[in-house]
mmCIF file of C-alpha atoms in Angstrom:
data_model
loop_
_atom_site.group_PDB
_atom_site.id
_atom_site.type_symbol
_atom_site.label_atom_id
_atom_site.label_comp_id
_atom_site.label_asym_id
_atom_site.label_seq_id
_atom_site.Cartn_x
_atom_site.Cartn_y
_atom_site.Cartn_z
ATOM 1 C CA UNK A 1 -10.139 -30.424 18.416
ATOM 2 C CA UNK A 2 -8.752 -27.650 16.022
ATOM 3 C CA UNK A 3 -5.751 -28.172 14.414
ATOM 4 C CA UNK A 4 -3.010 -25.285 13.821
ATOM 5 C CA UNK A 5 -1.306 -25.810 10.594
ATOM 6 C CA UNK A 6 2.780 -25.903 11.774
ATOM 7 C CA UNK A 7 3.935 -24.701 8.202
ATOM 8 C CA UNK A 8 2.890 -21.657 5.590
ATOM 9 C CA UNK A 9 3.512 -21.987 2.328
ATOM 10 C CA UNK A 10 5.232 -19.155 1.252
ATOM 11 C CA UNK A 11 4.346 -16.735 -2.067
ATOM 12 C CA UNK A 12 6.788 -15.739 -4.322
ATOM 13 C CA UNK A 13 6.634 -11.858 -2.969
ATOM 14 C CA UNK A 14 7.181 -13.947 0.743
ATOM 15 C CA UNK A 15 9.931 -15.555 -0.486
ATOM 16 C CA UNK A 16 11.774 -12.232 -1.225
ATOM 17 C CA UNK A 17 11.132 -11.036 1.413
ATOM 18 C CA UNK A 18 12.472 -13.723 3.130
ATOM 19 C CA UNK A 19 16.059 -13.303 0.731
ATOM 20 C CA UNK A 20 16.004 -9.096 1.429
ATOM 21 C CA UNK A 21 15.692 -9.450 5.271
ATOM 22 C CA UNK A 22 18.936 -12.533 5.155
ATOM 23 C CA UNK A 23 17.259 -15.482 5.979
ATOM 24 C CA UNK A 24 18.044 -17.105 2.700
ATOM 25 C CA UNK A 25 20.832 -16.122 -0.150
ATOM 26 C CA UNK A 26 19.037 -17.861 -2.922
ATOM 27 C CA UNK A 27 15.249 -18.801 -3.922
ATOM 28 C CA UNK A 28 16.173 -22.115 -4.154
ATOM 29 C CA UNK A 29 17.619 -22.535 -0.772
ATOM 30 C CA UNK A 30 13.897 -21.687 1.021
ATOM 31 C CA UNK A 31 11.962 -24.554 1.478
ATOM 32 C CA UNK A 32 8.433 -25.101 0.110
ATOM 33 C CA UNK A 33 6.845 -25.217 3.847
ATOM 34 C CA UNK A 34 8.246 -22.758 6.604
ATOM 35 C CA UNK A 35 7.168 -21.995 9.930
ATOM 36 C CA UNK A 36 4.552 -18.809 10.230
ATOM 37 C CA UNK A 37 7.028 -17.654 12.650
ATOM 38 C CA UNK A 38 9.700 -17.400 10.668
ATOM 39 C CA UNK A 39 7.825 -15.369 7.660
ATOM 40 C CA UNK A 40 6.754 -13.384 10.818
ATOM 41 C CA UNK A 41 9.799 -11.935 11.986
ATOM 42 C CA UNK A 42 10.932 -11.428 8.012
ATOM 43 C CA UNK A 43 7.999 -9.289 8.056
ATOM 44 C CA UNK A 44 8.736 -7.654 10.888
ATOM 45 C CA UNK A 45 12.679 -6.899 9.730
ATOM 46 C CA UNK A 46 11.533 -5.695 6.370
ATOM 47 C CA UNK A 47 9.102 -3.507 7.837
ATOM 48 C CA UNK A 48 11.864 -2.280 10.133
ATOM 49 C CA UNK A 49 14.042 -2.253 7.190
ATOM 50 C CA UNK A 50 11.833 0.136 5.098
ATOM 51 C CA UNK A 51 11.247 2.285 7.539
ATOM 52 C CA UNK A 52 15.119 2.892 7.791
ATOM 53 C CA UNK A 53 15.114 3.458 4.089
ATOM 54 C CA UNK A 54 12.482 5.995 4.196
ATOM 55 C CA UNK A 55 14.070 8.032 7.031
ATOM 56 C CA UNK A 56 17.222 7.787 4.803
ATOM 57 C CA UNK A 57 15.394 9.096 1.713
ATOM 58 C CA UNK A 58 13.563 11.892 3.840
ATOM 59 C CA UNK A 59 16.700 13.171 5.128
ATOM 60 C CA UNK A 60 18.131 13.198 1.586
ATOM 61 C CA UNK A 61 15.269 15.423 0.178
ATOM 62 C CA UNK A 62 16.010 17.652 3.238
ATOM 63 C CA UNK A 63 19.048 18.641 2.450
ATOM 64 C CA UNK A 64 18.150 18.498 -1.233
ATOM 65 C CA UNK A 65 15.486 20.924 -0.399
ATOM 66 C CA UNK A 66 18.158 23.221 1.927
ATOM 67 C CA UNK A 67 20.611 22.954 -1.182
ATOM 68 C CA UNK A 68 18.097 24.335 -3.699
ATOM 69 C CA UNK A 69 17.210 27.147 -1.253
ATOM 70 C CA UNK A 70 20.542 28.405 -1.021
ATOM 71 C CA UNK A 71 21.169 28.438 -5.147
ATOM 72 C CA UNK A 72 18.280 30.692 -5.348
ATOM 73 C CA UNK A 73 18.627 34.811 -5.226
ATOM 74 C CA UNK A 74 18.664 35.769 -1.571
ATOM 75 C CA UNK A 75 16.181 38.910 -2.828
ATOM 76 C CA UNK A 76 13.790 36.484 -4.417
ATOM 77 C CA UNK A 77 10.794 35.112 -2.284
ATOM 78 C CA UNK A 78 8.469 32.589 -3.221
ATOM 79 C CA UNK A 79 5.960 35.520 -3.256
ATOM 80 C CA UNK A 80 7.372 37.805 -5.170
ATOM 81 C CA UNK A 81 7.858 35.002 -8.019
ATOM 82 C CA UNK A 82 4.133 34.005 -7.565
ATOM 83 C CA UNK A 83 3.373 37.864 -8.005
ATOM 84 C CA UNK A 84 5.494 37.908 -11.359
ATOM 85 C CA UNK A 85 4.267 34.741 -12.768
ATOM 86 C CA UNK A 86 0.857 35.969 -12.315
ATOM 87 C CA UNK A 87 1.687 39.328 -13.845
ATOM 88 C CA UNK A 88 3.322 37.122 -17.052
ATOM 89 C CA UNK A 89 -0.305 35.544 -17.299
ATOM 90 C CA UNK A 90 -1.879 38.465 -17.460
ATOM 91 C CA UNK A 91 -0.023 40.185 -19.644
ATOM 92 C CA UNK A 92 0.039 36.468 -22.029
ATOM 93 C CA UNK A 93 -4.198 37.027 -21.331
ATOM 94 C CA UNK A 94 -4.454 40.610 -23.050
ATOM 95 C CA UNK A 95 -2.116 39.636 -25.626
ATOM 96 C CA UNK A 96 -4.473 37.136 -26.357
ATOM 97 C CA UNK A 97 -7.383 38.865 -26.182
ATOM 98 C CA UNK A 98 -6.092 41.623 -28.035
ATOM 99 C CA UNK A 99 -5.674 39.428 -30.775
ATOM 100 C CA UNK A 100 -8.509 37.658 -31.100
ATOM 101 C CA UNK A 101 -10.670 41.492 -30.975
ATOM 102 C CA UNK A 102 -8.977 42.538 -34.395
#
């Protein structure tokens, strides 16, 4: 009938995988046929893996976010500095304009 192939041969982006999620220390130590099930659950513990490292990161930028919130002028909304920045344009836009009149 069909016949299941018992052994993958892994790529070199499998076989880090395999050495970030423990399986092996070294390149050298994986062998040049493993079992689909064991590049399966590497997967699966990487995936795992960088999902923890994303919460990490996200949690970083929070505070990150809270920290650069606090540093800024407690009168000063994100409004009112849209409002001047706009004003600075304009002001840059007749100066400009003025100029190129004469």
């Amino acid at each position: 009938m069909y016949k299941v192939p018992g052994s993958y041969k892994p790529s070199n982006f499998d076989k880090k995988i395999l050495m970030w999620t423990g399986r092996f220390k070294t390149e050298e130590e994986i062998p040049s046929r493993i079992p689909p099930e064991m590049l399966d659950i590497a997967r699966n513990k990487a995936r795992v893996k960088a999902c923890y490292l994303m919460i990490g990161l996200t949690i970083i930028a929070c505070f990150a976010v809270i920290a650069s919130a606090r540093r800024a002028e407690h009168h000063e909304s994100l409004t009112s500095w849209n409002l001047a920045k706009k004003a600075k344009w304009r002001e840059e836009a007749a100066i400009s304009a003025e100029s190129k009149t004469k």
